[in-house]
GROMACS .gro file of N, CA and C in nm:
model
  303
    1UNK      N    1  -1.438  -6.986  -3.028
    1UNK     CA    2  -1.421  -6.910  -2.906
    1UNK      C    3  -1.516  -6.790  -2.909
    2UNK      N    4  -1.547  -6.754  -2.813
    2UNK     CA    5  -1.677  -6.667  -2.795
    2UNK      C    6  -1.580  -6.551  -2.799
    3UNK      N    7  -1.669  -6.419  -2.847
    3UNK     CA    8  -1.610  -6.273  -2.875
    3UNK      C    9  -1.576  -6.229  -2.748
    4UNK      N   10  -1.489  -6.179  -2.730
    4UNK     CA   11  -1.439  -6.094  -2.607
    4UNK      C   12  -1.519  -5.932  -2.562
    5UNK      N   13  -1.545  -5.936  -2.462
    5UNK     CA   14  -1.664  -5.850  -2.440
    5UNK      C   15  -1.805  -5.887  -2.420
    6UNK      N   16  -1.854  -6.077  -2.427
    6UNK     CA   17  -1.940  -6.100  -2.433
    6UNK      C   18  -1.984  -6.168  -2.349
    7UNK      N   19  -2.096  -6.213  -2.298
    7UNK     CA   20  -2.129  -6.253  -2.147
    7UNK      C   21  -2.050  -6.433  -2.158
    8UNK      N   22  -2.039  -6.433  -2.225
    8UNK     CA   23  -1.942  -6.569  -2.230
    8UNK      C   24  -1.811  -6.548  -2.238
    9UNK      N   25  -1.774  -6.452  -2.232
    9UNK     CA   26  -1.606  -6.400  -2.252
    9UNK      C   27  -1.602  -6.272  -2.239
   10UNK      N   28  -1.643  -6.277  -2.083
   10UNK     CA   29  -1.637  -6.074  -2.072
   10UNK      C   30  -1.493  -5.996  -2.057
   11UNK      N   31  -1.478  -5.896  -2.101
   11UNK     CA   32  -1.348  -5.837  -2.045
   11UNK      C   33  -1.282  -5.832  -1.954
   12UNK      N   34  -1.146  -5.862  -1.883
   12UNK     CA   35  -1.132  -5.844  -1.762
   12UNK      C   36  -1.002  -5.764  -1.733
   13UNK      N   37  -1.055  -5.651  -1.624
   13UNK     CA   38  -0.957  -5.542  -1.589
   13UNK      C   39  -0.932  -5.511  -1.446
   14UNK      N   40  -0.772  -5.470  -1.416
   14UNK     CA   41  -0.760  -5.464  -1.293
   14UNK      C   42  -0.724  -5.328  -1.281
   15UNK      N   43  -0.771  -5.261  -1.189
   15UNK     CA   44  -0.733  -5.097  -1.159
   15UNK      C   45  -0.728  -5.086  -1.036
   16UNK      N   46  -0.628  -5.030  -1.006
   16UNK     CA   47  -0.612  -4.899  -0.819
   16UNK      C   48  -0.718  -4.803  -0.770
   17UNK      N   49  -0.818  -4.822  -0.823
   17UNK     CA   50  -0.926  -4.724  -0.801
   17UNK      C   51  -1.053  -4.748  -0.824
   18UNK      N   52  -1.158  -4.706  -0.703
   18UNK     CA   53  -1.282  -4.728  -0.758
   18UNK      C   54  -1.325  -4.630  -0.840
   19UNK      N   55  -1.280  -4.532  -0.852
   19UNK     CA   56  -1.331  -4.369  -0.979
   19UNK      C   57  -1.292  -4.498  -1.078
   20UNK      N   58  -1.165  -4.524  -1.121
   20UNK     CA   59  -1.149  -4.598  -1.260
   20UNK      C   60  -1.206  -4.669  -1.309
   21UNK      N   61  -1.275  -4.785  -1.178
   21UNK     CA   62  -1.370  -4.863  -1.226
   21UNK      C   63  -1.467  -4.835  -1.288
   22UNK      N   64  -1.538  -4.735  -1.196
   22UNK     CA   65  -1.664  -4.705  -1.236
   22UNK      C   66  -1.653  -4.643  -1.358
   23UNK      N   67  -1.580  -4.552  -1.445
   23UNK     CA   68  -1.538  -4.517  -1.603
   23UNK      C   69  -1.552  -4.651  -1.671
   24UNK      N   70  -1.439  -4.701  -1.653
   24UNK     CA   71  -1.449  -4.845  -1.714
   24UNK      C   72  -1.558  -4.904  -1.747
   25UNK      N   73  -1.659  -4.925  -1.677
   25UNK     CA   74  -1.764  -4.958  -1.619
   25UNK      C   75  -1.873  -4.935  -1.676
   26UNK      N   76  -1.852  -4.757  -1.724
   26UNK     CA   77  -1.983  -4.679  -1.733
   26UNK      C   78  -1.918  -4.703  -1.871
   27UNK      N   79  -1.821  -4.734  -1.958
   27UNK     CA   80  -1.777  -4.727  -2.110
   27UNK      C   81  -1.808  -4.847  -2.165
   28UNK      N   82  -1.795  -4.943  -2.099
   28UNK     CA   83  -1.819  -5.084  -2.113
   28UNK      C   84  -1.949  -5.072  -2.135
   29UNK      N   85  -2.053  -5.035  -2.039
   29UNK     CA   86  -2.206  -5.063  -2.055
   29UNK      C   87  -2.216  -4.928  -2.154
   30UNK      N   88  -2.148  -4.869  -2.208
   30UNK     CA   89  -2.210  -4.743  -2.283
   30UNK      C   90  -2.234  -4.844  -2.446
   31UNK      N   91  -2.096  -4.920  -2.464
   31UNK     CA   92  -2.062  -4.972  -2.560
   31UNK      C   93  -2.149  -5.108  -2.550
   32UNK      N   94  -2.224  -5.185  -2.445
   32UNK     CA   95  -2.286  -5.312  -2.481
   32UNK      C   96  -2.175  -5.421  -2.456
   33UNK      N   97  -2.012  -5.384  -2.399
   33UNK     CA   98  -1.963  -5.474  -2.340
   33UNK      C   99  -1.976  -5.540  -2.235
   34UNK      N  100  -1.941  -5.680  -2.211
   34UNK     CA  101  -1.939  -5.728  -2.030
   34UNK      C  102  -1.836  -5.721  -1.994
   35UNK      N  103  -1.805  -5.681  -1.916
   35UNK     CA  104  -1.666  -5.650  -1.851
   35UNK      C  105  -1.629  -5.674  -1.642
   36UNK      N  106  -1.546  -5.745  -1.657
   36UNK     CA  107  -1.557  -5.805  -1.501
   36UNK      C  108  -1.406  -5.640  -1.485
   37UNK      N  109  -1.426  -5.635  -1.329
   37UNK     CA  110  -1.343  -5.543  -1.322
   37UNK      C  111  -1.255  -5.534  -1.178
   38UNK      N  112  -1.200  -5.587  -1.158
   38UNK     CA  113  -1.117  -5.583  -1.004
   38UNK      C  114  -1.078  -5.463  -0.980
   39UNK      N  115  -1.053  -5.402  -0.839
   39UNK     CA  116  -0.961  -5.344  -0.808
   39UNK      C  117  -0.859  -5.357  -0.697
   40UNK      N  118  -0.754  -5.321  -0.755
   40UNK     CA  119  -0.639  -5.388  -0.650
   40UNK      C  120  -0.520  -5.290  -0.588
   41UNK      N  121  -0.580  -5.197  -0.504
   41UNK     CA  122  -0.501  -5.065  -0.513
   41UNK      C  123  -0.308  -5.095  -0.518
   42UNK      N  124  -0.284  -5.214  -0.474
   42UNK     CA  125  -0.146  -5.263  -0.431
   42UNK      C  126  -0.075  -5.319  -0.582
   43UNK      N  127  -0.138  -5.354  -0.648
   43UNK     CA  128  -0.095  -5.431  -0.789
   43UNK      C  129  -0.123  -5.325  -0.941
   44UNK      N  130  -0.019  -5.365  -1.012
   44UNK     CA  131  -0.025  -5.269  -1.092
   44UNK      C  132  -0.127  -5.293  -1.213
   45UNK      N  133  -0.195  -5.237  -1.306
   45UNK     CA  134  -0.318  -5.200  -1.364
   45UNK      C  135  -0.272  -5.312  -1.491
   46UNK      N  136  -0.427  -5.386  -1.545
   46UNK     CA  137  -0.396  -5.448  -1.649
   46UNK      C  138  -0.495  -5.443  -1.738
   47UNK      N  139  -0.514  -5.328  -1.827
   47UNK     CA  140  -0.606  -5.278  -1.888
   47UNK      C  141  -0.602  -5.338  -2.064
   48UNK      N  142  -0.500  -5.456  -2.051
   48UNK     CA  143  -0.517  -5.536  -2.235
   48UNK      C  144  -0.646  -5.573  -2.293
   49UNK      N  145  -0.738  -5.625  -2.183
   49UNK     CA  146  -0.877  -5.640  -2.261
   49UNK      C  147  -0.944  -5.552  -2.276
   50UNK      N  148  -0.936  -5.402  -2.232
   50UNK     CA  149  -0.978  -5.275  -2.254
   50UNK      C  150  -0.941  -5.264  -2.410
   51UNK      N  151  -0.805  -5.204  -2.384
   51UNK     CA  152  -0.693  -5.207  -2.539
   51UNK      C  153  -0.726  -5.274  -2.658
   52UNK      N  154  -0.783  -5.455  -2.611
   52UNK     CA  155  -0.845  -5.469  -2.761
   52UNK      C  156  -0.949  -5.458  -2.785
   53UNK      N  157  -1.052  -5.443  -2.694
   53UNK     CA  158  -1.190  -5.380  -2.744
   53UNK      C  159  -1.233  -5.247  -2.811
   54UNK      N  160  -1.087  -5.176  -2.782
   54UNK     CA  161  -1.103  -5.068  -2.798
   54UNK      C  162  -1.039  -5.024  -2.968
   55UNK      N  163  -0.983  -5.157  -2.991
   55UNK     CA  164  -0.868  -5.153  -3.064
   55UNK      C  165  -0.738  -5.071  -3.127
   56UNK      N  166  -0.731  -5.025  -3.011
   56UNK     CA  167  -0.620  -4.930  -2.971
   56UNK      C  168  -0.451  -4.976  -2.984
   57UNK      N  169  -0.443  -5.071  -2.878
   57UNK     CA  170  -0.315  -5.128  -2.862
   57UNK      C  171  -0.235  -5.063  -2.800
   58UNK      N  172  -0.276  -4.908  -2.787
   58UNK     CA  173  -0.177  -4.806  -2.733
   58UNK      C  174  -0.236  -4.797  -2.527
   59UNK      N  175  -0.153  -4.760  -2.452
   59UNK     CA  176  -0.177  -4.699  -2.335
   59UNK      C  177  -0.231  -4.604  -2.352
   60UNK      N  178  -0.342  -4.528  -2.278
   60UNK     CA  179  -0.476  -4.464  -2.322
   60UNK      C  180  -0.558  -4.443  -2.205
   61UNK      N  181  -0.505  -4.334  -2.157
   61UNK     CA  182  -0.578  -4.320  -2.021
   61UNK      C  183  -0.728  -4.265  -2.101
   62UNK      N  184  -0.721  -4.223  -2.125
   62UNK     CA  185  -0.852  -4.135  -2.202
   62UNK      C  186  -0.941  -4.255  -2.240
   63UNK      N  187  -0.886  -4.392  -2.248
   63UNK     CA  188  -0.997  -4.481  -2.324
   63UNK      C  189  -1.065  -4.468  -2.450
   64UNK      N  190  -1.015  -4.399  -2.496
   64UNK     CA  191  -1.012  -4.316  -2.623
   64UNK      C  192  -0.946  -4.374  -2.753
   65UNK      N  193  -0.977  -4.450  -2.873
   65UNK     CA  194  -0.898  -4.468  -2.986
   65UNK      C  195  -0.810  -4.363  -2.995
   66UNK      N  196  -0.634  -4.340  -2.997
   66UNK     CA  197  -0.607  -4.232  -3.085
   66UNK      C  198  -0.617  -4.244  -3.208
   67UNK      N  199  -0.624  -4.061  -3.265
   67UNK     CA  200  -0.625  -4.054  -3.395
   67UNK      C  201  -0.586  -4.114  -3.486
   68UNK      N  202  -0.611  -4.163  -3.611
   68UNK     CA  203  -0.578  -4.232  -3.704
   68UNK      C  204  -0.416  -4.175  -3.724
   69UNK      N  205  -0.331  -4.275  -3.798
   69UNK     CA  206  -0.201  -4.229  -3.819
   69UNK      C  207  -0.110  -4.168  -3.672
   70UNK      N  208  -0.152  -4.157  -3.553
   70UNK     CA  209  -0.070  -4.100  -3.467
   70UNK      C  210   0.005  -4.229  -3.377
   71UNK      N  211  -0.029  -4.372  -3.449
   71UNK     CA  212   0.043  -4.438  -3.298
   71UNK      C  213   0.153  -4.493  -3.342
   72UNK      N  214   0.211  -4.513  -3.258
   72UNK     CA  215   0.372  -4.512  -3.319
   72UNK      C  216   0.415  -4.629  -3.317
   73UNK      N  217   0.525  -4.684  -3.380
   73UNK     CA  218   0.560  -4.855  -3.393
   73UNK      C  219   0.625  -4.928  -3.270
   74UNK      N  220   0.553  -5.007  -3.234
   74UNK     CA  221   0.623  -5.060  -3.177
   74UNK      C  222   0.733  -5.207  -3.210
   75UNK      N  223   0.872  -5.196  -3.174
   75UNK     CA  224   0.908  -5.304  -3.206
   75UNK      C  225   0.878  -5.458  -3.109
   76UNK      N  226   0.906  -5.562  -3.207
   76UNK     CA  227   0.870  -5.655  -3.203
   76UNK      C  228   0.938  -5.708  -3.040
   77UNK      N  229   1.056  -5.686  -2.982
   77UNK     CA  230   1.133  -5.733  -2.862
   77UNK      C  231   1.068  -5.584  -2.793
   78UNK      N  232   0.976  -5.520  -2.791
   78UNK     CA  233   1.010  -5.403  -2.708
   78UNK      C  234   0.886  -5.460  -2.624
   79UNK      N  235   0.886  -5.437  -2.512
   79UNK     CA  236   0.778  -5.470  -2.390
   79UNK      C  237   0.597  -5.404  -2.429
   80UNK      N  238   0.471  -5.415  -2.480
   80UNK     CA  239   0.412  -5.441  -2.517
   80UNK      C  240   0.316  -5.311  -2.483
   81UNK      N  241   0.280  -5.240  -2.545
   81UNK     CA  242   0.181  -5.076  -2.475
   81UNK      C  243   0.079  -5.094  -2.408
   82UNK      N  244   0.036  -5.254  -2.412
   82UNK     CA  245  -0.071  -5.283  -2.328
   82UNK      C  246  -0.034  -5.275  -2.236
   83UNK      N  247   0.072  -5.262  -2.183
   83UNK     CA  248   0.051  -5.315  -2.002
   83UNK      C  249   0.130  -5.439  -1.966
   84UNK      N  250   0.080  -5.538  -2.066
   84UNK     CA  251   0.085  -5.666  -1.961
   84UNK      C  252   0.225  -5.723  -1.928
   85UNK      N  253   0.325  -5.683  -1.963
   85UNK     CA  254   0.442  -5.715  -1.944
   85UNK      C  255   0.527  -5.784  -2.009
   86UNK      N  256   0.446  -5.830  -2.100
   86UNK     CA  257   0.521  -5.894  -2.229
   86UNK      C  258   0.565  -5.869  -2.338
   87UNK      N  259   0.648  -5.929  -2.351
   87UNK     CA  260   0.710  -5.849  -2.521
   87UNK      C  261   0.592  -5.898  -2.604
   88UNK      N  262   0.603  -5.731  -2.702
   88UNK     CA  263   0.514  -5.744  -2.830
   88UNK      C  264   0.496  -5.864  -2.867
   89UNK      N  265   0.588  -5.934  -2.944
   89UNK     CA  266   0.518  -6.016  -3.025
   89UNK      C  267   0.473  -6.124  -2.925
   90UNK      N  268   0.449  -6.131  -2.824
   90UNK     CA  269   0.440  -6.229  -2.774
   90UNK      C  270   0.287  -6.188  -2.662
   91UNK      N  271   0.239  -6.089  -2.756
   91UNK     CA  272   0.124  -6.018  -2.670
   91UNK      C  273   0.029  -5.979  -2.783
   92UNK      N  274   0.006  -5.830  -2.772
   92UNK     CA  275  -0.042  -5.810  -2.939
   92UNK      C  276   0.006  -5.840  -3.058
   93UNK      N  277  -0.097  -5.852  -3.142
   93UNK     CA  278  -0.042  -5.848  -3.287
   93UNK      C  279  -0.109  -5.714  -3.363
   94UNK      N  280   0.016  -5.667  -3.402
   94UNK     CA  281  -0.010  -5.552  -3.466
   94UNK      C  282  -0.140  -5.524  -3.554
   95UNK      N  283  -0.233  -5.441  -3.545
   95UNK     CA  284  -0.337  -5.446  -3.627
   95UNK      C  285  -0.486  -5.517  -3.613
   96UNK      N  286  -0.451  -5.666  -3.576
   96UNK     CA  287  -0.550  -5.759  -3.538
   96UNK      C  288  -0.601  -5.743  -3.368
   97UNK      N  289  -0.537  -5.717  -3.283
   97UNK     CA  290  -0.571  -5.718  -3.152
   97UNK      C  291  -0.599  -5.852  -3.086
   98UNK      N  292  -0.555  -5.929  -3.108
   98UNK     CA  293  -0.574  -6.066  -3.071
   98UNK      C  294  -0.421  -6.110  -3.092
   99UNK      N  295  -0.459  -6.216  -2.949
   99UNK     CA  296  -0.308  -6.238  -2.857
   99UNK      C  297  -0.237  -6.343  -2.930
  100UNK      N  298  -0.112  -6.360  -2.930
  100UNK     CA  299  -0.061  -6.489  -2.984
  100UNK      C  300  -0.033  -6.531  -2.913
  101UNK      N  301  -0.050  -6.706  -2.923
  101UNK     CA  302  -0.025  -6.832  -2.881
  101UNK      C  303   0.080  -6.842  -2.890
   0.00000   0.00000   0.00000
């Protein structure tokens, strides 16, 4: 499977805003990612392929890694910091950033 972020498997994000996009946008090409980017002012934001490029895992308006040691655990049944609506384990995997099957 081709790397995520790459013109064969670009990122894909949905945001309420064209300001957001264009951040997104301008971070993606800062970093050498491809990144497709919708916006959908009516639907709510789905920024997980951000999250693992970033390898964050955390919600992160800043787009920003936090600091080492500051992110906090999430449990395994608890609904997922990405966004996407799914329970943890059934979304991220802790550490790796890549989704489970």
């Amino acid at each position: 499977m081709a790397k995520l972020g790459s013109s064969k498997r670009p990122a894909v994000v949905r945001v309420q805003s064209f300001d957001e996009a264009e951040r997104i946008l301008a971070l993606c090409d800062e970093r050498g990612w491809k990144v497709v980017v919708g916006v959908e002012p009516g639907e709510p934001e789905d920024l997980s392929d951000l999250h693992r490029l970033l390898g964050s895992g955390e919600a992160n308006p800043g787009y920003l890694p936090p600091p080492a040691g500051t992110r906090r655990k999430v449990g395994r049944n608890a609904p997922c910091p990405c966004g996407s609506g799914l329970k943890y384990k059934r979304c991220c995997v802790s550490g790796s950033g890549e989704a489970v099957s």
